[in-house]
CSV table of N, CA, C and O in Angstrom, one decimal:
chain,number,residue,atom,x,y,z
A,1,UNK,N,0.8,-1.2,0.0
A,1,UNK,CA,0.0,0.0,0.0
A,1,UNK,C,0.9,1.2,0.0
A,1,UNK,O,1.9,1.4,0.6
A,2,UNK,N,0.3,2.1,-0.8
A,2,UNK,CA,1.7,3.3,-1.5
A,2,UNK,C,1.1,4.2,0.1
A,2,UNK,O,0.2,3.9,0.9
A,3,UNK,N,1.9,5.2,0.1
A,3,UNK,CA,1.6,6.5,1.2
A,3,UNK,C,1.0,7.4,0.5
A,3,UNK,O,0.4,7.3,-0.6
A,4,UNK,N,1.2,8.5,1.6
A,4,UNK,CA,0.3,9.7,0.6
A,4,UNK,C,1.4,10.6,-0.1
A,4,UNK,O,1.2,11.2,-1.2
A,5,UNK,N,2.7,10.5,0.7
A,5,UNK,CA,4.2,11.1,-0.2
A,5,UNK,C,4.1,10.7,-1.4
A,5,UNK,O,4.3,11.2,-2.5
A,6,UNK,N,3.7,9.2,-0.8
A,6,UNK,CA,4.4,8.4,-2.3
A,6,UNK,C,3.4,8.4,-3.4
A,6,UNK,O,3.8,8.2,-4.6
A,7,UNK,N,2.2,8.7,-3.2
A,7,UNK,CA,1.0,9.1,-4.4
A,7,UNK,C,1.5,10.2,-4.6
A,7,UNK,O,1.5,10.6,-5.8
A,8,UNK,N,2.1,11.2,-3.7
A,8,UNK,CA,2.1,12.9,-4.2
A,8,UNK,C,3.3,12.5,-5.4
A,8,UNK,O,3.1,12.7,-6.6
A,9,UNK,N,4.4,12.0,-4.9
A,9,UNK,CA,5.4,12.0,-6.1
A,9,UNK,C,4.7,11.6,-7.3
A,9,UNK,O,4.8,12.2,-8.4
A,10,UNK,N,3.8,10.3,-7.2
A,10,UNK,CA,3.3,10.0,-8.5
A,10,UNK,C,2.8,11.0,-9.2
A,10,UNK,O,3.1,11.1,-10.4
A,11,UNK,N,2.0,11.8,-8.7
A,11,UNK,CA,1.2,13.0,-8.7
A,11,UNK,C,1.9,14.2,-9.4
A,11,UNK,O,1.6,15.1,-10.1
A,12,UNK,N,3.2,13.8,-8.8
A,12,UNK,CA,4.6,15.1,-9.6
A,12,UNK,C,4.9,14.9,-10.8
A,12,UNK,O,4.8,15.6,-11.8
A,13,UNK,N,5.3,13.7,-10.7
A,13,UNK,CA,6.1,13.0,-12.0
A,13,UNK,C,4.8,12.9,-13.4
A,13,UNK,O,5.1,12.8,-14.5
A,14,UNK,N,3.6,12.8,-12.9
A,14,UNK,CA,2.7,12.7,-13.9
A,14,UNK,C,2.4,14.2,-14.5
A,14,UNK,O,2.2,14.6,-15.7
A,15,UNK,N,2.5,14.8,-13.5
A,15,UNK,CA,2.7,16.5,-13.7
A,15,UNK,C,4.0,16.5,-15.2
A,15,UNK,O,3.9,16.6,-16.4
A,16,UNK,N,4.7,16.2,-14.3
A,16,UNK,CA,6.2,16.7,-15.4
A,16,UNK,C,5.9,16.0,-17.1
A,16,UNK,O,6.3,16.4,-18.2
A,17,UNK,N,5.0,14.6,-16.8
A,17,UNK,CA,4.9,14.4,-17.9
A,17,UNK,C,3.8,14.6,-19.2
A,17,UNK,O,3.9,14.4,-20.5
A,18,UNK,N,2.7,15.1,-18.0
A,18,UNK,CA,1.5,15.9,-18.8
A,18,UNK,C,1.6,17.2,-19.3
A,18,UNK,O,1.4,17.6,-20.4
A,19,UNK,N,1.8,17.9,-18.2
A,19,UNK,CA,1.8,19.2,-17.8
A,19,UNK,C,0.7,19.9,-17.0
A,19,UNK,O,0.7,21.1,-17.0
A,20,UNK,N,-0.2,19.0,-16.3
A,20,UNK,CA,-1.4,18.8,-15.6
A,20,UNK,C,-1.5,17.9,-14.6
A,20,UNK,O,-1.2,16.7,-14.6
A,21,UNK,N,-2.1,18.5,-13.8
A,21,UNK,CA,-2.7,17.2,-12.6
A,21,UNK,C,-4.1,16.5,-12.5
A,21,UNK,O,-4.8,16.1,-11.5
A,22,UNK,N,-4.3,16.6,-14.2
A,22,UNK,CA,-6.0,15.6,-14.5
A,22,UNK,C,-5.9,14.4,-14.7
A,22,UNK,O,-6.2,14.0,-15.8
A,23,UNK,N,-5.5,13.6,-13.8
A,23,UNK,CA,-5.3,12.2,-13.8
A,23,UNK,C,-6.7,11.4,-14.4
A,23,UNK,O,-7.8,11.0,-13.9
A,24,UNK,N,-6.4,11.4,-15.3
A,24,UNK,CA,-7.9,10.2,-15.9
A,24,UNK,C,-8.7,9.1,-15.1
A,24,UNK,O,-8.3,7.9,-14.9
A,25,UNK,N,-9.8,9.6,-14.6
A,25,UNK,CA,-10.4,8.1,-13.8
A,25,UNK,C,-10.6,6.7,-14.6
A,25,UNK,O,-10.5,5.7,-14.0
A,26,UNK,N,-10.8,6.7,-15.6
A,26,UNK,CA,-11.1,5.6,-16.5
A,26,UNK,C,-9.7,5.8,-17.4
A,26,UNK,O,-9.0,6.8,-17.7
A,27,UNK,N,-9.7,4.6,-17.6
A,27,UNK,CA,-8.9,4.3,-19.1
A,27,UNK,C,-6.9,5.2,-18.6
A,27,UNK,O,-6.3,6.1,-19.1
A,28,UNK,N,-6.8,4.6,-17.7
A,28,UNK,CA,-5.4,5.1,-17.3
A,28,UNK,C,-5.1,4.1,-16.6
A,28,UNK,O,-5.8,3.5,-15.9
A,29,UNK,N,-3.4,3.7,-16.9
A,29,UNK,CA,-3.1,2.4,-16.6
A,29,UNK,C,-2.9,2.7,-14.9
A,29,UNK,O,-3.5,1.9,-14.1
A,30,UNK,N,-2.1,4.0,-14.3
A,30,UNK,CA,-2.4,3.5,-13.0
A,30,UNK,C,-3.7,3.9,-12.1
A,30,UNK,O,-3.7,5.1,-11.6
A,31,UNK,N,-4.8,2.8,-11.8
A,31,UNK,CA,-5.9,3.7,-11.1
A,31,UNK,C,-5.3,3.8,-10.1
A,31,UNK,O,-5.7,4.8,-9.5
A,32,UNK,N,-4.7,3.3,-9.5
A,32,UNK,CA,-4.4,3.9,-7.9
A,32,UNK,C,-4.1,5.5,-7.6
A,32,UNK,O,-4.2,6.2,-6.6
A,33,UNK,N,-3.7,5.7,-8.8
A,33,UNK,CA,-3.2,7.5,-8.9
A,33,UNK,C,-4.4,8.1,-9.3
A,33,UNK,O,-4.3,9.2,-8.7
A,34,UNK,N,-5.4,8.0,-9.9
A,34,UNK,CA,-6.6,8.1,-10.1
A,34,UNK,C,-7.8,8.2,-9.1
A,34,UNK,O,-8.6,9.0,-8.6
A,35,UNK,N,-7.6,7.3,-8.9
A,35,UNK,CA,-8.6,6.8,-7.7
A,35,UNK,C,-7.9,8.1,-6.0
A,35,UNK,O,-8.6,8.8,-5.4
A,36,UNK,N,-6.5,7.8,-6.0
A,36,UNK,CA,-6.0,8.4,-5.0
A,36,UNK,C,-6.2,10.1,-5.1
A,36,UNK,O,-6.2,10.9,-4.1
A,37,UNK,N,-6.3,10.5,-6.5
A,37,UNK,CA,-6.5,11.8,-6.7
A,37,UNK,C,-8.1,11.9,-5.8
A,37,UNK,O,-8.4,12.3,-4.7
A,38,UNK,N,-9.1,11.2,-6.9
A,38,UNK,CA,-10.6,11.6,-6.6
A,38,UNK,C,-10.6,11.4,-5.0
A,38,UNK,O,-11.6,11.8,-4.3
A,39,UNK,N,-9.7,10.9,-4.4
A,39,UNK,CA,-10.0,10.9,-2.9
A,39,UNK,C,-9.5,11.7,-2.2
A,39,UNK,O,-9.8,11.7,-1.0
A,40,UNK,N,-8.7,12.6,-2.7
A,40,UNK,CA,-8.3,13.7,-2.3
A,40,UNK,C,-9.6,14.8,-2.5
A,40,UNK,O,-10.4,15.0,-1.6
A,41,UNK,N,-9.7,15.3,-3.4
A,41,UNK,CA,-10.7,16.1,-4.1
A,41,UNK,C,-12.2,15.6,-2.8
A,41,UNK,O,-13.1,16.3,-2.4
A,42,UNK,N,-11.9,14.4,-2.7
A,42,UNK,CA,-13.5,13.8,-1.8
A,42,UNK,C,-13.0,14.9,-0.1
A,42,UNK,O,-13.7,15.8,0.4
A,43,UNK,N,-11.9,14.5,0.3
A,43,UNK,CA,-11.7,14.9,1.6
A,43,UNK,C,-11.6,16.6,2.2
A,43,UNK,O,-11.8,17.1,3.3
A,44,UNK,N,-11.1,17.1,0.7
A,44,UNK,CA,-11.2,18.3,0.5
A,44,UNK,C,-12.7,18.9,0.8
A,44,UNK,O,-12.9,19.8,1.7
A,45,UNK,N,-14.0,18.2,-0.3
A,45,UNK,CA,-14.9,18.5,0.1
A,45,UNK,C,-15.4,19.0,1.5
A,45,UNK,O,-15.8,20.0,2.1
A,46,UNK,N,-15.2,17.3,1.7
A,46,UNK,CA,-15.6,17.3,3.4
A,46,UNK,C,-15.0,17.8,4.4
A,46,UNK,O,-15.3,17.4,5.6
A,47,UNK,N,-14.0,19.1,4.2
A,47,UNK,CA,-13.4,19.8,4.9
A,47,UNK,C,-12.5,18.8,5.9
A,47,UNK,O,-12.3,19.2,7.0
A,48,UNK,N,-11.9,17.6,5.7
A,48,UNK,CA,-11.1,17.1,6.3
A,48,UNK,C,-9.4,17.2,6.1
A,48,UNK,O,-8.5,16.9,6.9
A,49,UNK,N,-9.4,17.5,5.4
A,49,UNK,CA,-8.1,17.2,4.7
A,49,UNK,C,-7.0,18.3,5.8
A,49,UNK,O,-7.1,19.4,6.3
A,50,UNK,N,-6.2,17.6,5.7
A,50,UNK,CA,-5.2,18.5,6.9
A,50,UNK,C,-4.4,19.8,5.7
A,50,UNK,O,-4.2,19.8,4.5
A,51,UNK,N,-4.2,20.8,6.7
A,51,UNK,CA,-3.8,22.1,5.7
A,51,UNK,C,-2.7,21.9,5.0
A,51,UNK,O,-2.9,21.9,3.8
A,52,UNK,N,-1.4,21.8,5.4
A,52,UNK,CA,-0.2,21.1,4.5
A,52,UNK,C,-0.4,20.2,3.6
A,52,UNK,O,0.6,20.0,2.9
A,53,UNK,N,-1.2,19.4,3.5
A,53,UNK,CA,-1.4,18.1,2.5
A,53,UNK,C,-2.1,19.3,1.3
A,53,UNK,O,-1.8,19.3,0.1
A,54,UNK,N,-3.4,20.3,2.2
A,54,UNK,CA,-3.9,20.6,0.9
A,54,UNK,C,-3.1,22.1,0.0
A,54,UNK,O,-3.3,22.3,-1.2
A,55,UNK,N,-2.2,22.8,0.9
A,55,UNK,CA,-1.1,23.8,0.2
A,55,UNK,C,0.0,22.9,-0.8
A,55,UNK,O,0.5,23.4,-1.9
A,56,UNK,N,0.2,21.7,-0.3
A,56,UNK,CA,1.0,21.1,-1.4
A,56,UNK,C,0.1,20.6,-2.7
A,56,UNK,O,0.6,20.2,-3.8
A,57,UNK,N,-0.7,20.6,-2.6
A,57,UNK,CA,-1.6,20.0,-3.7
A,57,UNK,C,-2.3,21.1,-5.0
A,57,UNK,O,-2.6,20.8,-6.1
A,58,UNK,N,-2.2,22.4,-4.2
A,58,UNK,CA,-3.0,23.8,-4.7
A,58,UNK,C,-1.4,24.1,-4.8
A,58,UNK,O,-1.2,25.2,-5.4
A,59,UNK,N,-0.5,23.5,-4.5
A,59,UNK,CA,0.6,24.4,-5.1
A,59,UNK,C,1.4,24.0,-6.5
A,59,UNK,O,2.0,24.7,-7.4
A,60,UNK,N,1.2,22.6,-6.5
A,60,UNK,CA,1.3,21.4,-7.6
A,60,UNK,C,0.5,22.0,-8.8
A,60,UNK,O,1.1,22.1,-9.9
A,61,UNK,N,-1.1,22.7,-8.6
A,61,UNK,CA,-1.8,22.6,-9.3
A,61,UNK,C,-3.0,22.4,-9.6
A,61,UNK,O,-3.8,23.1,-10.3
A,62,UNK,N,-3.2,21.1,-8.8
A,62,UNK,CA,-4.4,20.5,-8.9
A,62,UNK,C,-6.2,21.2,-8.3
A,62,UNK,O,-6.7,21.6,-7.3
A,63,UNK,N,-6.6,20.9,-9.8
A,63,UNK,CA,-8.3,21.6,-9.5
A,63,UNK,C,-8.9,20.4,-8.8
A,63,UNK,O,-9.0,19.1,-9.0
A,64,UNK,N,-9.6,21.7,-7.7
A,64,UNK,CA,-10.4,20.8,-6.8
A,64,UNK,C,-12.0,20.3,-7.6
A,64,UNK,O,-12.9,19.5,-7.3
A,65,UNK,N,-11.8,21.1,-8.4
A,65,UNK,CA,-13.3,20.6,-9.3
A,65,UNK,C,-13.1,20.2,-10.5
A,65,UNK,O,-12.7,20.6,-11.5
A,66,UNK,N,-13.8,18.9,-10.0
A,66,UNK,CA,-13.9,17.6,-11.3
A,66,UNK,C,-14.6,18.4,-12.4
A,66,UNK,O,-14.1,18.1,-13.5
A,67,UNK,N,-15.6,19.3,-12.4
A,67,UNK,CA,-16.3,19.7,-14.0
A,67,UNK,C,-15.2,20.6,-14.3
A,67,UNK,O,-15.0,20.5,-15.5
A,68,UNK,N,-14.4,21.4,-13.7
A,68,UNK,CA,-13.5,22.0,-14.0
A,68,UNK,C,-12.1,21.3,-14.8
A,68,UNK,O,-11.6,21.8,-15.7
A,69,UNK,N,-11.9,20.7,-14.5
A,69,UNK,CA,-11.0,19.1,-15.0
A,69,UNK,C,-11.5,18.1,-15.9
A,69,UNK,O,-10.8,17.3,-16.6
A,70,UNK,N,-12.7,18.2,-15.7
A,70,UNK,CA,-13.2,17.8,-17.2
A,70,UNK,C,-12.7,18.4,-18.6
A,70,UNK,O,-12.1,18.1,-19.6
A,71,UNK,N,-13.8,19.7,-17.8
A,71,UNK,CA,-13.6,21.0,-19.2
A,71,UNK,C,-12.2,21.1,-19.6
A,71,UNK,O,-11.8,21.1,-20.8
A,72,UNK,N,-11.4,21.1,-18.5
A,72,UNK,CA,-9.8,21.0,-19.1
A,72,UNK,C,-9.7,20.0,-19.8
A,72,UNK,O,-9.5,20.2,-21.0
A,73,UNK,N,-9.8,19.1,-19.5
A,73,UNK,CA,-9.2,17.4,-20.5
A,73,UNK,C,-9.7,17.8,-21.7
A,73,UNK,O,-8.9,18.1,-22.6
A,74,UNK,N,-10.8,18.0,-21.7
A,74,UNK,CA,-12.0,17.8,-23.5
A,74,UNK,C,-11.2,18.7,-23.9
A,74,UNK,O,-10.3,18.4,-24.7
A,75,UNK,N,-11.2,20.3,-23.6
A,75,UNK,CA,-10.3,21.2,-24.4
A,75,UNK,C,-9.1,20.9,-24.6
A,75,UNK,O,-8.7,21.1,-25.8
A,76,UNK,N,-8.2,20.2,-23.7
A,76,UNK,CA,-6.8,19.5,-24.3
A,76,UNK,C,-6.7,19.3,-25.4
A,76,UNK,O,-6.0,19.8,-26.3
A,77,UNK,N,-7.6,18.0,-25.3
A,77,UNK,CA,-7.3,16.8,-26.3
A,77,UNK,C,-7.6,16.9,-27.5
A,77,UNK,O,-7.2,16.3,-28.4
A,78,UNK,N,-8.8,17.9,-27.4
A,78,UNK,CA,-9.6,18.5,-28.7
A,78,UNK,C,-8.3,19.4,-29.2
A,78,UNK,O,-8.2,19.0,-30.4
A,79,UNK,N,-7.1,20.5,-28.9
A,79,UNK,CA,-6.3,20.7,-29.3
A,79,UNK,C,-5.6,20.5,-29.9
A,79,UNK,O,-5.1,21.1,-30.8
A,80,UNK,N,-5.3,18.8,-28.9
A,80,UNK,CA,-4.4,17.7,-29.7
A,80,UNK,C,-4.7,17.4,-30.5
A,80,UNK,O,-3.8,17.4,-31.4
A,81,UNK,N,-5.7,17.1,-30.8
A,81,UNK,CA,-6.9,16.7,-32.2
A,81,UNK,C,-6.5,17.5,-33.4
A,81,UNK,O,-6.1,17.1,-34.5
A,82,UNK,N,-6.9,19.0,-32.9
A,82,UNK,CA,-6.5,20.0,-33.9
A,82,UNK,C,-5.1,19.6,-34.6
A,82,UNK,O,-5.1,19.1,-35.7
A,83,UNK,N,-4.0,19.9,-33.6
A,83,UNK,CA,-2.6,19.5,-34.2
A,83,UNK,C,-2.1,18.7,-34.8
A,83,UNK,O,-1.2,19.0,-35.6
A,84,UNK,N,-2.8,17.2,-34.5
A,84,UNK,CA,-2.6,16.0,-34.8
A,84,UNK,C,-3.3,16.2,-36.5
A,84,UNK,O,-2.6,16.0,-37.5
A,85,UNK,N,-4.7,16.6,-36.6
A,85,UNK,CA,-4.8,16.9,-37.7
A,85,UNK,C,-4.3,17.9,-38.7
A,85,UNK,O,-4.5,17.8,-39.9
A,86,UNK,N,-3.8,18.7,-38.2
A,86,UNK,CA,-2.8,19.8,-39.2
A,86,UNK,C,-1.5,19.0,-39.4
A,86,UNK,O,-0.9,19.2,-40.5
A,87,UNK,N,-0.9,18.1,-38.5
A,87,UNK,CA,0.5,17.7,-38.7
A,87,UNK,C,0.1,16.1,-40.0
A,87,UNK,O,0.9,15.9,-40.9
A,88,UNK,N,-1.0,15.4,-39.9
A,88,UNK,CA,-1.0,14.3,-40.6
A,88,UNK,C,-2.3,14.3,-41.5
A,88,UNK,O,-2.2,13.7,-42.6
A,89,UNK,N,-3.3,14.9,-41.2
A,89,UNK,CA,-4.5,15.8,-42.5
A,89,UNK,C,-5.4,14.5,-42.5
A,89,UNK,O,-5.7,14.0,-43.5
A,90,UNK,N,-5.7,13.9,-40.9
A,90,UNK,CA,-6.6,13.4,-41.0
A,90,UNK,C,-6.9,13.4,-39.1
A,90,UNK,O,-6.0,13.9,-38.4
A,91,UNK,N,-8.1,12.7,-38.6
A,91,UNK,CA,-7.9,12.5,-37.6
A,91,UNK,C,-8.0,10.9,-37.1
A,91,UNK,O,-8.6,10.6,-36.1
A,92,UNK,N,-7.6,10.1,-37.7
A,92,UNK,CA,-7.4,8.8,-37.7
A,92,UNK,C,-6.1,8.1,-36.5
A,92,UNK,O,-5.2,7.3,-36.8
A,93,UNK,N,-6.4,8.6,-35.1
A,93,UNK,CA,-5.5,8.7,-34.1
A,93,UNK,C,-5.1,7.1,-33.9
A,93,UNK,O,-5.9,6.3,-34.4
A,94,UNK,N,-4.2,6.7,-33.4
A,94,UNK,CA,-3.6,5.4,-33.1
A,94,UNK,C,-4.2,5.5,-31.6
A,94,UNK,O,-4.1,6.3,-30.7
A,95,UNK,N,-5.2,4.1,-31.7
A,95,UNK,CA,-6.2,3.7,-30.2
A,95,UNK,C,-5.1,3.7,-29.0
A,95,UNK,O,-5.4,4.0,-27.9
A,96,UNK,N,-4.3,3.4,-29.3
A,96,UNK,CA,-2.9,3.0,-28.1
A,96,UNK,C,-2.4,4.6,-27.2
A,96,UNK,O,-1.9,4.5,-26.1
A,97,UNK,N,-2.7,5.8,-27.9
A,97,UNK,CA,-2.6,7.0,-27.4
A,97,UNK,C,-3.5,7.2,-26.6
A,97,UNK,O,-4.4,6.5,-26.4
A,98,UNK,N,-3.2,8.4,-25.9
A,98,UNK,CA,-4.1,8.6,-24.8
A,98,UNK,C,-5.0,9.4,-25.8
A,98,UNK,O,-6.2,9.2,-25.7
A,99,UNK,N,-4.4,10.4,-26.9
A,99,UNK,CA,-5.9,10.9,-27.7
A,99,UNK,C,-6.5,9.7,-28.2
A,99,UNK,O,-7.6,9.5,-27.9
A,100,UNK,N,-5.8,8.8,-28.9
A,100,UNK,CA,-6.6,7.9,-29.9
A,100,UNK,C,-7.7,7.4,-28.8
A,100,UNK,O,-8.9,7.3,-29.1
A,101,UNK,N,-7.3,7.2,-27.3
A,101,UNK,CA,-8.6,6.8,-26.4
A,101,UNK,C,-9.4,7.8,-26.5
A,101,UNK,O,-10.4,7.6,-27.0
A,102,UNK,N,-9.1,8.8,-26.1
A,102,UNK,CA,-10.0,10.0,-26.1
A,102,UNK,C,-11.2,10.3,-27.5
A,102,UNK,O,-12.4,10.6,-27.5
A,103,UNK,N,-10.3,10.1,-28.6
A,103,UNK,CA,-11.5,10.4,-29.8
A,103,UNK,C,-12.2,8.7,-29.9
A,103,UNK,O,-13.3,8.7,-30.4
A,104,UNK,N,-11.7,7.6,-29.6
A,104,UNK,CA,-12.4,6.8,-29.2
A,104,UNK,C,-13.6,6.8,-28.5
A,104,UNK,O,-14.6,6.3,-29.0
A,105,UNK,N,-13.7,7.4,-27.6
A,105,UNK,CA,-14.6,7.7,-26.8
A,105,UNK,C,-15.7,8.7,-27.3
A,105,UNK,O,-16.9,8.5,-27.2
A,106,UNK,N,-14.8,10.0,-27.9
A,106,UNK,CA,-16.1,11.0,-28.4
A,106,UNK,C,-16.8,10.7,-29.5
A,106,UNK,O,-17.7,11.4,-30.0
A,107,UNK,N,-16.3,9.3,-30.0
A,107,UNK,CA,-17.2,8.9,-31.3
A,107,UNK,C,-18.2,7.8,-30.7
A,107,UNK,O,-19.4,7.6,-31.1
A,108,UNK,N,-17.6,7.0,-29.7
A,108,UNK,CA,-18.8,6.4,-29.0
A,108,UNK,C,-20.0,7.2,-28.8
A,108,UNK,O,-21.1,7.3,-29.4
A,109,UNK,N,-19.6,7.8,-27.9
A,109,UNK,CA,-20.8,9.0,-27.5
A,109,UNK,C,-21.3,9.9,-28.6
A,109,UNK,O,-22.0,10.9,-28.3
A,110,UNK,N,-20.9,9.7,-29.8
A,110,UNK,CA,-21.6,10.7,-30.9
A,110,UNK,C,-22.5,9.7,-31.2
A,110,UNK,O,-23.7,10.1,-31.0
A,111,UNK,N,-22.3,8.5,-31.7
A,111,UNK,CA,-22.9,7.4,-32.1
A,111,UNK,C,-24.2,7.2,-31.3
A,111,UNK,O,-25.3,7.0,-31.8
A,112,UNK,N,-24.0,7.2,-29.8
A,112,UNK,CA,-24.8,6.7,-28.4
A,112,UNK,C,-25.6,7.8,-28.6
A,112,UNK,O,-26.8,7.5,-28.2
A,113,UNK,N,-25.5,9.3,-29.3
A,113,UNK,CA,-26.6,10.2,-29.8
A,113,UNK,C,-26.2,11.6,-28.2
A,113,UNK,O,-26.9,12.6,-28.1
């Protein structure tokens, strides 16, 4: 069982490699970092969360609001989207990417209506 340091580092290093602290709940290989986020964000709520745990977390970055981190993700990736289609002049993403999941997904739900 990881600590809470040891989620925060995960929490860093995913930082350094996103450039964001929107850890994907679904479709991300580690849910424990996922899962450990939304339970942050939960404790927060509930006004529990001890004050240094939450200055490091608001200093890192991380939005305490999931529709807010939503709206971030979709605008991301839809960028990505953009780029991806100016650099290759289609949007035909490789499923193995985190976009190709992503437009995976927005075509489910276009389909689902």
């Amino acid at each position: 069982k990881r600590t809470w340091n040891q989620h925060y580092c995960e929490l860093i290093l995913f930082k350094q490699q996103h450039g964001h602290c929107n850890v994907p709940q679904k479709r991300f290989h580690d849910l424990s970092l996922s899962n450990w986020v939304a339970w942050q964000r939960a404790i927060k709520r509930r006004n529990t969360m001890r004050k240094d745990r939450e200055l490091l977390l608001d200093e890192l970055g991380l939005h305490w609001s999931w529709v807010k981190v939503r709206h971030d993700y979709w605008n991301e990736r839809y960028s990505e989207l953009l780029r991806f289609k100016l650099a290759h002049g289609h949007c035909n993403v490789p499923r193995r990417s985190e976009l190709g999941s992503w437009v995976s997904w927005m075509r489910q739900r276009r389909n689902k209506g």
